Amino acid sequence: MTRGLRTWPRAVIAAILGMFLLFGGAGAAMAQPADNGVEGKTFVIGTDTTFAPFEFRKDGELTGIDMDLVRAIAEDQGFNVEIRSLGFNAALQALTSNQVDGVIAGMSITDERKAVYDFSEPYFESGIQMAVAKDDDDIKGYEDLAGKTVVAKTGSEGETYAKSIAEEYGFSVKALDQSATMYESVKAGSAVAVFDDYPVLAYGVAQNNGLKTVSDKVPGGSYGFAVNKGKNTALLAAFNDGLATLKADGGYDKILDSYLADPTAAVPTTFVDLLVKSFPALMSGLKNTLLVTAISFAVAMALGLLAGFMKLSRNIVVRGISTTFVNIFRGTPLLLWAFMFYFGLPQLTGWDVSIWVAGVLTLSLNSAAYVAEIVRGAIQSVDPGQLEASRSLGLGYGKSMQKVVVPQAFKMMTPSLINQLIIMLKDSSLLLAIGFGELLYQGQQIYAANFRVTETLVIVGFIYFIAIMALTKLANYADRRFNK
């Protein structure tokens, strides 16, 4: 009896402890957040290159409202983001070709876009304003635009609104790709006014971009984060959840206020200050320019030599293959192939093509077509008697070409090859259209934030000049050394 009484409390205590652990463990499990399908994953997000204050570079780092929002949402929802600064149209192409998982770029939610993309809940309510040059006192409203030209950003809400009233007020609309380019167009007088999103205009005016607003804000659409239709639904849901959290805890207002509450004018800096601040980013761009040029030229030389000799073949099929290759890549724009390799190839094959691969393919295949013609022309320029003389001395056709014809042809083709190398270096600037971080691309990133377009382009042009002169000197030295 005594033993039973002593044992009973122990049994009861053990049972109570067991129940506590059971329900406590269940409660802890219930308290854990459910897997949102994105935690721990990394998503590639495409964005514009120049759309301050939503996305722009400051001290070399990509920043702005959109960038702060997507990074804060990613941190809140437990996923990672890799940002690719491509340009608005290029970002949409990258999304369509599945090169990126989503796009956030001050993108207005429209019925046409909703047919192709799925959008998040709106994260910003936009509107359109018109601005003119700061010293322009003639344009005070839409009625003063008759017979004149205005500019707006390609594919933007500003372009849509400007075109909707163009006939009523008798003006024409020219679409440009970047805000900074539009503003320079107005200041230069090639257009009298610009239509743009009001926060972008307000930020630019505050940064002394040389414009002033002359119209009231016209209520516009809403900005949203976009993914491909029916894809990345977990990412879209996580974005909405993170946005709701930011709005609830005040983080959303804090981000907006940091850019829009008081966008005071930047402290004026000297040209030297601009050069010092821009130098690291521009040197990074120059390194990429030189590297992609060097790799592409090596590939172009190999392919061009092969195609050039094939054009001299006695076999009609071999000649036909080479001629077709040369005609295709010499007869089509280089920029077309940049878009085709970076955006089109993934859609056709399902392969993920890196921007470096796309850049090298674009430059090397285009240049190889020209190198092939340089090689063919140089070989055919060698006196046919040279080949006949070597054959008469008992050398075969292959040995005669190797020992007699090709060395003479190489001396003749060297200046043209050097010229092709210089052309390739300059053509590399076209890769900025797909977001490749070469020298001119870095220059665009800089003047998009400080609106000092002319000064920045002068610096970029000077760097190109120095690089090209140095490369020319080096190539000419090599020519003299090996072609004595």
GROMACS .gro file of C-alpha atoms in nm:
model
  484
    1MET     CA    1   0.000   0.000   0.000
    2THR     CA    2   0.270   0.240   0.098
    3ARG     CA    3   0.472   0.146  -0.207
    4GLY     CA    4   0.169   0.198  -0.433
    5LEU     CA    5   0.108   0.545  -0.289
    6ARG     CA    6   0.469   0.637  -0.345
    7THR     CA    7   0.467   0.499  -0.698
    8TRP     CA    8   0.143   0.673  -0.806
    9PRO     CA    9   0.271   1.033  -0.790
   10ARG     CA   10   0.573   0.929  -0.993
   11ALA     CA   11   0.350   0.773  -1.259
   12VAL     CA   12   0.126   1.078  -1.266
   13ILE     CA   13   0.424   1.311  -1.293
   14ALA     CA   14   0.572   1.100  -1.575
   15ALA     CA   15   0.239   1.103  -1.759
   16ILE     CA   16   0.203   1.478  -1.717
   17LEU     CA   17   0.558   1.533  -1.836
   18GLY     CA   18   0.496   1.307  -2.135
   19MET     CA   19   0.179   1.497  -2.226
   20PHE     CA   20   0.362   1.829  -2.188
   21LEU     CA   21   0.643   1.716  -2.413
   22LEU     CA   22   0.395   1.576  -2.665
   23PHE     CA   23   0.178   1.884  -2.689
   24GLY     CA   24   0.472   2.119  -2.641
   25GLY     CA   25   0.653   1.955  -2.930
   26ALA     CA   26   0.340   1.973  -3.143
   27GLY     CA   27   0.298   2.339  -3.052
   28ALA     CA   28   0.657   2.411  -3.143
   29ALA     CA   29   0.607   2.235  -3.474
   30MET     CA   30   0.292   2.437  -3.535
   31ALA     CA   31   0.482   2.756  -3.449
   32GLN     CA   32   0.741   2.693  -3.720
   33PRO     CA   33   0.660   2.878  -4.042
   34ALA     CA   34   0.550   2.664  -4.333
   35ASP     CA   35   0.791   2.623  -4.620
   36ASN     CA   36   0.714   2.902  -4.867
   37GLY     CA   37   0.881   2.720  -5.155
   38VAL     CA   38   1.158   2.977  -5.201
   39GLU     CA   39   1.358   2.964  -4.880
   40GLY     CA   40   1.728   2.915  -4.940
   41LYS     CA   41   1.693   2.945  -5.318
   42THR     CA   42   1.863   3.202  -5.542
   43PHE     CA   43   1.661   3.382  -5.809
   44VAL     CA   44   1.798   3.589  -6.097
   45ILE     CA   45   1.616   3.922  -6.122
   46GLY     CA   46   1.640   4.144  -6.431
   47THR     CA   47   1.618   4.520  -6.406
   48ASP     CA   48   1.673   4.843  -6.595
   49THR     CA   49   2.012   5.013  -6.611
   50THR     CA   50   1.911   5.378  -6.579
   51PHE     CA   51   1.585   5.466  -6.408
   52ALA     CA   52   1.672   5.674  -6.103
   53PRO     CA   53   1.545   5.673  -5.832
   54PHE     CA   54   1.416   5.317  -5.890
   55GLU     CA   55   1.739   5.167  -6.019
   56PHE     CA   56   2.073   5.335  -6.073
   57ARG     CA   57   2.432   5.304  -5.961
   58LYS     CA   58   2.587   5.499  -5.679
   59ASP     CA   59   2.959   5.456  -5.611
   60GLY     CA   60   2.949   5.153  -5.843
   61GLU     CA   61   2.672   4.975  -5.651
   62LEU     CA   62   2.326   4.916  -5.798
   63THR     CA   63   2.075   5.091  -5.576
   64GLY     CA   64   1.732   5.256  -5.584
   65ILE     CA   65   1.375   5.193  -5.468
   66ASP     CA   66   1.331   4.872  -5.667
   67MET     CA   67   1.665   4.733  -5.555
   68ASP     CA   68   1.606   4.809  -5.187
   69LEU     CA   69   1.256   4.661  -5.205
   70VAL     CA   70   1.350   4.333  -5.371
   71ARG     CA   71   1.650   4.284  -5.140
   72ALA     CA   72   1.443   4.358  -4.828
   73ILE     CA   73   1.169   4.120  -4.944
   74ALA     CA   74   1.426   3.850  -5.021
   75GLU     CA   75   1.574   3.884  -4.674
   76ASP     CA   76   1.230   3.871  -4.513
   77GLN     CA   77   1.125   3.562  -4.710
   78GLY     CA   78   1.455   3.378  -4.683
   79PHE     CA   79   1.567   3.365  -5.046
   80ASN     CA   80   1.858   3.521  -5.233
   81VAL     CA   81   1.860   3.742  -5.542
   82GLU     CA   82   2.115   3.790  -5.817
   83ILE     CA   83   2.050   4.124  -5.989
   84ARG     CA   84   2.122   4.163  -6.361
   85SER     CA   85   2.118   4.521  -6.486
   86LEU     CA   86   2.015   4.479  -6.850
   87GLY     CA   87   1.796   4.768  -6.960
   88PHE     CA   88   1.417   4.766  -6.963
   89ASN     CA   89   1.351   4.604  -7.300
   90ALA     CA   90   1.644   4.364  -7.264
   91ALA     CA   91   1.521   4.261  -6.918
   92LEU     CA   92   1.180   4.170  -7.060
   93GLN     CA   93   1.348   3.973  -7.340
   94ALA     CA   94   1.559   3.793  -7.079
   95LEU     CA   95   1.246   3.706  -6.882
   96THR     CA   96   1.068   3.574  -7.191
   97SER     CA   97   1.372   3.359  -7.276
   98ASN     CA   98   1.398   3.237  -6.913
   99GLN     CA   99   1.739   3.400  -6.866
  100VAL     CA  100   1.600   3.562  -6.551
  101ASP     CA  101   1.331   3.448  -6.308
  102GLY     CA  102   1.162   3.785  -6.263
  103VAL     CA  103   1.180   4.153  -6.352
  104ILE     CA  104   1.151   4.460  -6.130
  105ALA     CA  105   1.215   4.779  -6.326
  106GLY     CA  106   0.948   5.039  -6.259
  107MET     CA  107   0.724   4.828  -6.483
  108SER     CA  108   0.366   4.947  -6.522
  109ILE     CA  109   0.097   4.681  -6.495
  110THR     CA  110  -0.106   4.687  -6.818
  111ASP     CA  111  -0.360   4.453  -6.974
  112GLU     CA  112  -0.125   4.379  -7.263
  113ARG     CA  113   0.157   4.281  -7.028
  114LYS     CA  114  -0.077   4.078  -6.807
  115ALA     CA  115  -0.145   3.858  -7.108
  116VAL     CA  116   0.223   3.759  -7.110
  117TYR     CA  117   0.338   3.801  -6.748
  118ASP     CA  118   0.200   3.744  -6.399
  119PHE     CA  119   0.231   4.050  -6.175
  120SER     CA  120   0.267   4.099  -5.803
  121GLU     CA  121   0.048   4.328  -5.601
  122PRO     CA  122   0.130   4.690  -5.697
  123TYR     CA  123   0.423   4.830  -5.503
  124PHE     CA  124   0.408   5.188  -5.634
  125GLU     CA  125   0.136   5.414  -5.776
  126SER     CA  126   0.283   5.618  -6.059
  127GLY     CA  127   0.186   5.917  -6.271
  128ILE     CA  128   0.311   6.117  -6.569
  129GLN     CA  129   0.452   6.470  -6.588
  130MET     CA  130   0.599   6.684  -6.863
  131ALA     CA  131   0.927   6.872  -6.828
  132VAL     CA  132   1.116   7.120  -7.045
  133ALA     CA  133   1.461   7.275  -7.039
  134LYS     CA  134   1.521   7.493  -6.735
  135ASP     CA  135   1.571   7.807  -6.946
  136ASP     CA  136   1.270   7.741  -7.175
  137ASP     CA  137   0.994   7.994  -7.105
  138ASP     CA  138   0.795   7.924  -7.422
  139ILE     CA  139   0.651   7.582  -7.335
  140LYS     CA  140   0.412   7.620  -7.044
  141GLY     CA  141   0.163   7.344  -7.124
  142TYR     CA  142   0.044   7.092  -7.381
  143GLU     CA  143  -0.112   7.365  -7.597
  144ASP     CA  144   0.237   7.504  -7.670
  145LEU     CA  145   0.359   7.176  -7.825
  146ALA     CA  146   0.188   7.214  -8.164
  147GLY     CA  147   0.424   7.124  -8.450
  148LYS     CA  148   0.704   7.025  -8.212
  149THR     CA  149   0.871   6.700  -8.103
  150VAL     CA  150   0.868   6.549  -7.755
  151VAL     CA  151   1.053   6.247  -7.621
  152ALA     CA  152   0.945   5.958  -7.399
  153LYS     CA  153   1.099   5.632  -7.286
  154THR     CA  154   1.046   5.332  -7.513
  155GLY     CA  155   0.765   5.108  -7.388
  156SER     CA  156   0.692   5.328  -7.088
  157GLU     CA  157   0.370   5.474  -6.955
  158GLY     CA  158   0.506   5.816  -7.050
  159GLU     CA  159   0.525   5.713  -7.416
  160THR     CA  160   0.172   5.572  -7.405
  161TYR     CA  161   0.029   5.890  -7.254
  162ALA     CA  162   0.222   6.121  -7.487
  163LYS     CA  163   0.096   5.932  -7.793
  164SER     CA  164  -0.260   5.938  -7.659
  165ILE     CA  165  -0.268   6.321  -7.666
  166ALA     CA  166  -0.027   6.382  -7.956
  167GLU     CA  167  -0.299   6.418  -8.218
  168GLU     CA  168  -0.511   6.645  -7.999
  169TYR     CA  169  -0.225   6.890  -7.939
  170GLY     CA  170  -0.046   6.842  -8.273
  171PHE     CA  171   0.298   6.722  -8.165
  172SER     CA  172   0.508   6.417  -8.254
  173VAL     CA  173   0.661   6.165  -8.015
  174LYS     CA  174   1.013   6.019  -8.040
  175ALA     CA  175   1.092   5.718  -7.821
  176LEU     CA  176   1.435   5.683  -7.661
  177ASP     CA  177   1.577   5.407  -7.444
  178GLN     CA  178   1.705   5.592  -7.136
  179SER     CA  179   1.590   5.874  -6.911
  180ALA     CA  180   1.929   6.048  -6.917
  181THR     CA  181   1.932   6.038  -7.299
  182MET     CA  182   1.584   6.192  -7.310
  183TYR     CA  183   1.686   6.475  -7.081
  184GLU     CA  184   1.995   6.550  -7.289
  185SER     CA  185   1.780   6.553  -7.602
  186VAL     CA  186   1.558   6.823  -7.449
  187LYS     CA  187   1.854   7.029  -7.331
  188ALA     CA  188   2.018   7.000  -7.673
  189GLY     CA  189   1.704   7.124  -7.845
  190SER     CA  190   1.626   6.816  -8.056
  191ALA     CA  191   1.304   6.786  -7.855
  192VAL     CA  192   1.116   7.053  -7.662
  193ALA     CA  193   0.975   6.840  -7.380
  194VAL     CA  194   0.993   6.502  -7.215
  195PHE     CA  195   0.713   6.287  -7.073
  196ASP     CA  196   0.829   6.068  -6.788
  197ASP     CA  197   0.715   5.915  -6.460
  198TYR     CA  198   0.680   6.188  -6.199
  199PRO     CA  199   0.917   6.040  -5.935
  200VAL     CA  200   1.187   5.996  -6.199
  201LEU     CA  201   1.147   6.355  -6.316
  202ALA     CA  202   1.133   6.488  -5.962
  203TYR     CA  203   1.450   6.306  -5.868
  204GLY     CA  204   1.631   6.423  -6.181
  205VAL     CA  205   1.526   6.787  -6.137
  206ALA     CA  206   1.645   6.776  -5.778
  207GLN     CA  207   1.981   6.642  -5.901
  208ASN     CA  208   2.023   6.943  -6.135
  209ASN     CA  209   1.950   6.759  -6.459
  210GLY     CA  210   1.874   7.090  -6.633
  211LEU     CA  211   1.497   7.049  -6.660
  212LYS     CA  212   1.185   7.186  -6.491
  213THR     CA  213   0.834   7.041  -6.474
  214VAL     CA  214   0.554   7.245  -6.634
  215SER     CA  215   0.248   7.022  -6.596
  216ASP     CA  216   0.052   6.865  -6.316
  217LYS     CA  217   0.088   6.495  -6.249
  218VAL     CA  218  -0.150   6.281  -6.453
  219PRO     CA  219  -0.258   5.974  -6.253
  220GLY     CA  220  -0.101   5.670  -6.407
  221GLY     CA  221  -0.077   5.299  -6.353
  222SER     CA  222   0.088   5.087  -6.090
  223TYR     CA  223   0.434   4.930  -6.082
  224GLY     CA  224   0.460   4.557  -6.027
  225PHE     CA  225   0.710   4.273  -6.006
  226ALA     CA  226   0.671   4.036  -6.302
  227VAL     CA  227   0.734   3.668  -6.375
  228ASN     CA  228   0.649   3.462  -6.682
  229LYS     CA  229   0.287   3.356  -6.712
  230GLY     CA  230   0.223   3.050  -6.496
  231LYS     CA  231   0.585   3.020  -6.381
  232ASN     CA  232   0.766   3.099  -6.054
  233THR     CA  233   0.438   3.119  -5.865
  234ALA     CA  234   0.617   3.058  -5.534
  235LEU     CA  235   0.849   3.351  -5.601
  236LEU     CA  236   0.554   3.576  -5.686
  237ALA     CA  237   0.369   3.471  -5.369
  238ALA     CA  238   0.681   3.531  -5.159
  239PHE     CA  239   0.720   3.879  -5.311
  240ASN     CA  240   0.360   3.963  -5.220
  241ASP     CA  241   0.403   3.830  -4.865
  242GLY     CA  242   0.729   4.021  -4.818
  243LEU     CA  243   0.576   4.340  -4.957
  244ALA     CA  244   0.283   4.311  -4.715
  245THR     CA  245   0.525   4.266  -4.426
  246LEU     CA  246   0.730   4.571  -4.531
  247LYS     CA  247   0.418   4.785  -4.553
  248ALA     CA  248   0.297   4.665  -4.213
  249ASP     CA  249   0.622   4.727  -4.024
  250GLY     CA  250   0.704   5.062  -4.187
  251GLY     CA  251   0.998   4.938  -4.390
  252TYR     CA  252   0.824   5.020  -4.718
  253ASP     CA  253   0.769   5.386  -4.626
  254LYS     CA  254   1.124   5.411  -4.502
  255ILE     CA  255   1.261   5.295  -4.838
  256LEU     CA  256   1.043   5.535  -5.036
  257ASP     CA  257   1.119   5.829  -4.809
  258SER     CA  258   1.493   5.775  -4.845
  259TYR     CA  259   1.463   5.855  -5.216
  260LEU     CA  260   1.148   6.066  -5.257
  261ALA     CA  261   1.081   6.257  -4.935
  262ASP     CA  262   1.358   6.511  -4.992
  263PRO     CA  263   1.559   6.445  -5.309
  264THR     CA  264   1.772   6.753  -5.254
  265ALA     CA  265   2.014   6.864  -5.520
  266ALA     CA  266   2.350   6.696  -5.519
  267VAL     CA  267   2.644   6.905  -5.412
  268PRO     CA  268   2.813   7.028  -5.731
  269THR     CA  269   3.148   6.858  -5.794
  270THR     CA  270   3.434   6.943  -6.023
  271PHE     CA  271   3.538   6.747  -6.330
  272VAL     CA  272   3.829   6.602  -6.131
  273ASP     CA  273   3.588   6.482  -5.859
  274LEU     CA  274   3.377   6.312  -6.126
  275LEU     CA  275   3.685   6.147  -6.275
  276VAL     CA  276   3.806   6.019  -5.937
  277LYS     CA  277   3.467   5.878  -5.839
  278SER     CA  278   3.410   5.722  -6.181
  279PHE     CA  279   3.756   5.575  -6.227
  280PRO     CA  280   3.709   5.234  -6.052
  281ALA     CA  281   3.388   5.155  -6.241
  282LEU     CA  282   3.534   5.270  -6.573
  283MET     CA  283   3.848   5.061  -6.522
  284SER     CA  284   3.628   4.758  -6.454
  285GLY     CA  285   3.448   4.829  -6.781
  286LEU     CA  286   3.777   4.872  -6.967
  287LYS     CA  287   3.903   4.538  -6.833
  288ASN     CA  288   3.588   4.364  -6.961
  289THR     CA  289   3.619   4.542  -7.297
  290LEU     CA  290   3.981   4.435  -7.347
  291LEU     CA  291   3.918   4.080  -7.227
  292VAL     CA  292   3.614   4.013  -7.448
  293THR     CA  293   3.800   4.168  -7.743
  294ALA     CA  294   4.110   3.952  -7.690
  295ILE     CA  295   3.912   3.628  -7.658
  296SER     CA  296   3.690   3.712  -7.953
  297PHE     CA  297   3.983   3.807  -8.176
  298ALA     CA  298   4.159   3.477  -8.105
  299VAL     CA  299   3.844   3.283  -8.196
  300ALA     CA  300   3.785   3.504  -8.502
  301MET     CA  301   4.139   3.444  -8.629
  302ALA     CA  302   4.102   3.066  -8.603
  303LEU     CA  303   3.761   3.062  -8.773
  304GLY     CA  304   3.857   3.329  -9.028
  305LEU     CA  305   4.174   3.148  -9.139
  306LEU     CA  306   3.977   2.828  -9.180
  307ALA     CA  307   3.696   2.997  -9.373
  308GLY     CA  308   3.943   3.190  -9.586
  309PHE     CA  309   4.127   2.876  -9.700
  310MET     CA  310   3.794   2.701  -9.755
  311LYS     CA  311   3.694   2.978  -9.996
  312LEU     CA  312   4.001   2.890 -10.204
  313SER     CA  313   3.920   2.520 -10.211
  314ARG     CA  314   3.864   2.342 -10.541
  315ASN     CA  315   3.571   2.158 -10.382
  316ILE     CA  316   3.246   2.340 -10.460
  317VAL     CA  317   3.077   2.216 -10.140
  318VAL     CA  318   3.361   2.341  -9.917
  319ARG     CA  319   3.360   2.677 -10.098
  320GLY     CA  320   2.982   2.697 -10.062
  321ILE     CA  321   2.995   2.640  -9.684
  322SER     CA  322   3.254   2.914  -9.640
  323THR     CA  323   3.073   3.157  -9.870
  324THR     CA  324   2.745   3.102  -9.687
  325PHE     CA  325   2.911   3.163  -9.350
  326VAL     CA  326   3.073   3.486  -9.471
  327ASN     CA  327   2.756   3.615  -9.636
  328ILE     CA  328   2.539   3.551  -9.329
  329PHE     CA  329   2.762   3.717  -9.070
  330ARG     CA  330   2.892   3.995  -9.292
  331GLY     CA  331   2.545   4.073  -9.427
  332THR     CA  332   2.356   4.106  -9.097
  333PRO     CA  333   2.391   4.360  -8.811
  334LEU     CA  334   2.616   4.269  -8.523
  335LEU     CA  335   2.355   4.381  -8.270
  336LEU     CA  336   2.105   4.136  -8.416
  337TRP     CA  337   2.334   3.847  -8.329
  338ALA     CA  338   2.392   3.979  -7.977
  339PHE     CA  339   2.018   3.958  -7.913
  340MET     CA  340   1.990   3.626  -8.096
  341PHE     CA  341   2.266   3.454  -7.898
  342TYR     CA  342   2.165   3.593  -7.558
  343PHE     CA  343   1.785   3.589  -7.585
  344GLY     CA  344   1.695   3.379  -7.889
  345LEU     CA  345   1.925   3.080  -7.841
  346PRO     CA  346   1.790   2.992  -7.493
  347GLN     CA  347   1.434   2.996  -7.628
  348LEU     CA  348   1.525   2.775  -7.924
  349THR     CA  349   1.745   2.526  -7.738
  350GLY     CA  350   1.658   2.556  -7.370
  351TRP     CA  351   2.026   2.616  -7.289
  352ASP     CA  352   2.127   2.889  -7.048
  353VAL     CA  353   2.371   3.116  -7.234
  354SER     CA  354   2.596   3.337  -7.021
  355ILE     CA  355   2.645   3.696  -7.124
  356TRP     CA  356   3.017   3.633  -7.183
  357VAL     CA  357   2.946   3.344  -7.419
  358ALA     CA  358   2.690   3.555  -7.607
  359GLY     CA  359   2.937   3.844  -7.631
  360VAL     CA  360   3.225   3.631  -7.760
  361LEU     CA  361   3.004   3.452  -8.013
  362THR     CA  362   2.869   3.784  -8.141
  363LEU     CA  363   3.207   3.953  -8.188
  364SER     CA  364   3.406   3.650  -8.304
  365LEU     CA  365   3.163   3.519  -8.568
  366ASN     CA  366   3.107   3.867  -8.711
  367SER     CA  367   3.482   3.937  -8.729
  368ALA     CA  368   3.562   3.589  -8.858
  369ALA     CA  369   3.358   3.665  -9.171
  370TYR     CA  370   3.574   3.972  -9.237
  371VAL     CA  371   3.897   3.790  -9.152
  372ALA     CA  372   3.805   3.519  -9.401
  373GLU     CA  373   3.782   3.777  -9.679
  374ILE     CA  374   4.110   3.937  -9.568
  375VAL     CA  375   4.283   3.597  -9.585
  376ARG     CA  376   4.132   3.510  -9.923
  377GLY     CA  377   4.223   3.846 -10.071
  378ALA     CA  378   4.580   3.837  -9.940
  379ILE     CA  379   4.648   3.487 -10.073
  380GLN     CA  380   4.502   3.571 -10.414
  381SER     CA  381   4.720   3.885 -10.422
  382VAL     CA  382   5.039   3.680 -10.420
  383ASP     CA  383   5.179   3.655 -10.772
  384PRO     CA  384   5.062   3.318 -10.914
  385GLY     CA  385   5.410   3.277 -11.057
  386GLN     CA  386   5.539   3.221 -10.703
  387LEU     CA  387   5.326   2.909 -10.667
  388GLU     CA  388   5.415   2.788 -11.015
  389ALA     CA  389   5.788   2.838 -10.948
  390SER     CA  390   5.780   2.642 -10.625
  391ARG     CA  391   5.583   2.361 -10.791
  392SER     CA  392   5.838   2.348 -11.071
  393LEU     CA  393   6.110   2.298 -10.809
  394GLY     CA  394   5.936   1.983 -10.692
  395LEU     CA  395   5.736   2.115 -10.397
  396GLY     CA  396   5.381   1.987 -10.360
  397TYR     CA  397   5.081   2.219 -10.348
  398GLY     CA  398   5.056   2.207  -9.966
  399LYS     CA  399   5.427   2.275  -9.913
  400SER     CA  400   5.423   2.550 -10.172
  401MET     CA  401   5.137   2.723  -9.994
  402GLN     CA  402   5.300   2.675  -9.653
  403LYS     CA  403   5.653   2.783  -9.745
  404VAL     CA  404   5.601   3.036 -10.024
  405VAL     CA  405   5.250   3.176 -10.062
  406VAL     CA  406   5.115   3.206  -9.706
  407PRO     CA  407   5.422   3.388  -9.559
  408GLN     CA  408   5.395   3.653  -9.829
  409ALA     CA  409   5.017   3.674  -9.789
  410PHE     CA  410   5.048   3.712  -9.412
  411LYS     CA  411   5.269   4.018  -9.453
  412MET     CA  412   5.008   4.176  -9.677
  413MET     CA  413   4.714   4.093  -9.454
  414THR     CA  414   4.869   4.210  -9.124
  415PRO     CA  415   4.762   4.579  -9.153
  416SER     CA  416   4.406   4.473  -9.232
  417LEU     CA  417   4.401   4.232  -8.938
  418ILE     CA  418   4.522   4.509  -8.706
  419ASN     CA  419   4.244   4.731  -8.837
  420GLN     CA  420   3.991   4.452  -8.776
  421LEU     CA  421   4.114   4.419  -8.417
  422ILE     CA  422   4.054   4.793  -8.359
  423ILE     CA  423   3.708   4.768  -8.514
  424MET     CA  424   3.627   4.474  -8.288
  425LEU     CA  425   3.731   4.668  -7.977
  426LYS     CA  426   3.498   4.953  -8.073
  427ASP     CA  427   3.217   4.714  -8.171
  428SER     CA  428   3.229   4.563  -7.822
  429SER     CA  429   3.043   4.875  -7.703
  430LEU     CA  430   2.730   4.738  -7.876
  431LEU     CA  431   2.718   4.460  -7.617
  432LEU     CA  432   2.582   4.711  -7.366
  433ALA     CA  433   2.244   4.643  -7.531
  434ILE     CA  434   2.236   4.301  -7.362
  435GLY     CA  435   2.376   4.432  -7.033
  436PHE     CA  436   2.741   4.338  -7.081
  437GLY     CA  437   2.948   4.545  -6.839
  438GLU     CA  438   3.193   4.696  -7.086
  439LEU     CA  439   3.332   5.050  -7.081
  440LEU     CA  440   3.044   5.245  -7.237
  441TYR     CA  441   2.793   5.051  -7.026
  442GLN     CA  442   2.974   5.165  -6.712
  443GLY     CA  443   2.967   5.521  -6.842
  444GLN     CA  444   2.589   5.499  -6.884
  445GLN     CA  445   2.554   5.374  -6.528
  446ILE     CA  446   2.748   5.675  -6.403
  447TYR     CA  447   2.564   5.950  -6.588
  448ALA     CA  448   2.227   5.790  -6.515
  449ALA     CA  449   2.283   5.874  -6.149
  450ASN     CA  450   2.456   6.213  -6.174
  451PHE     CA  451   2.307   6.341  -6.506
  452ARG     CA  452   2.648   6.472  -6.613
  453VAL     CA  453   2.624   6.306  -6.951
  454THR     CA  454   2.863   6.516  -7.159
  455GLU     CA  455   3.144   6.511  -6.905
  456THR     CA  456   3.110   6.138  -6.847
  457LEU     CA  457   3.114   6.065  -7.221
  458VAL     CA  458   3.424   6.281  -7.262
  459ILE     CA  459   3.600   6.066  -7.001
  460VAL     CA  460   3.481   5.744  -7.164
  461GLY     CA  461   3.587   5.866  -7.509
  462PHE     CA  462   3.933   5.959  -7.380
  463ILE     CA  463   3.978   5.612  -7.226
  464TYR     CA  464   3.875   5.450  -7.555
  465PHE     CA  465   4.123   5.671  -7.741
  466ILE     CA  466   4.412   5.580  -7.509
  467ALA     CA  467   4.327   5.208  -7.523
  468ILE     CA  468   4.299   5.204  -7.902
  469MET     CA  469   4.620   5.403  -7.952
  470ALA     CA  470   4.810   5.171  -7.716
  471LEU     CA  471   4.669   4.863  -7.888
  472THR     CA  472   4.759   5.003  -8.231
  473LYS     CA  473   5.116   5.076  -8.121
  474LEU     CA  474   5.149   4.725  -7.977
  475ALA     CA  475   5.010   4.562  -8.293
  476ASN     CA  476   5.238   4.768  -8.519
  477TYR     CA  477   5.540   4.675  -8.306
  478ALA     CA  478   5.448   4.307  -8.339
  479ASP     CA  479   5.408   4.355  -8.715
  480ARG     CA  480   5.756   4.506  -8.746
  481ARG     CA  481   5.907   4.238  -8.523
  482PHE     CA  482   5.766   3.934  -8.697
  483ASN     CA  483   5.739   4.060  -9.054
  484LYS     CA  484   6.094   4.183  -9.110
   0.00000   0.00000   0.00000
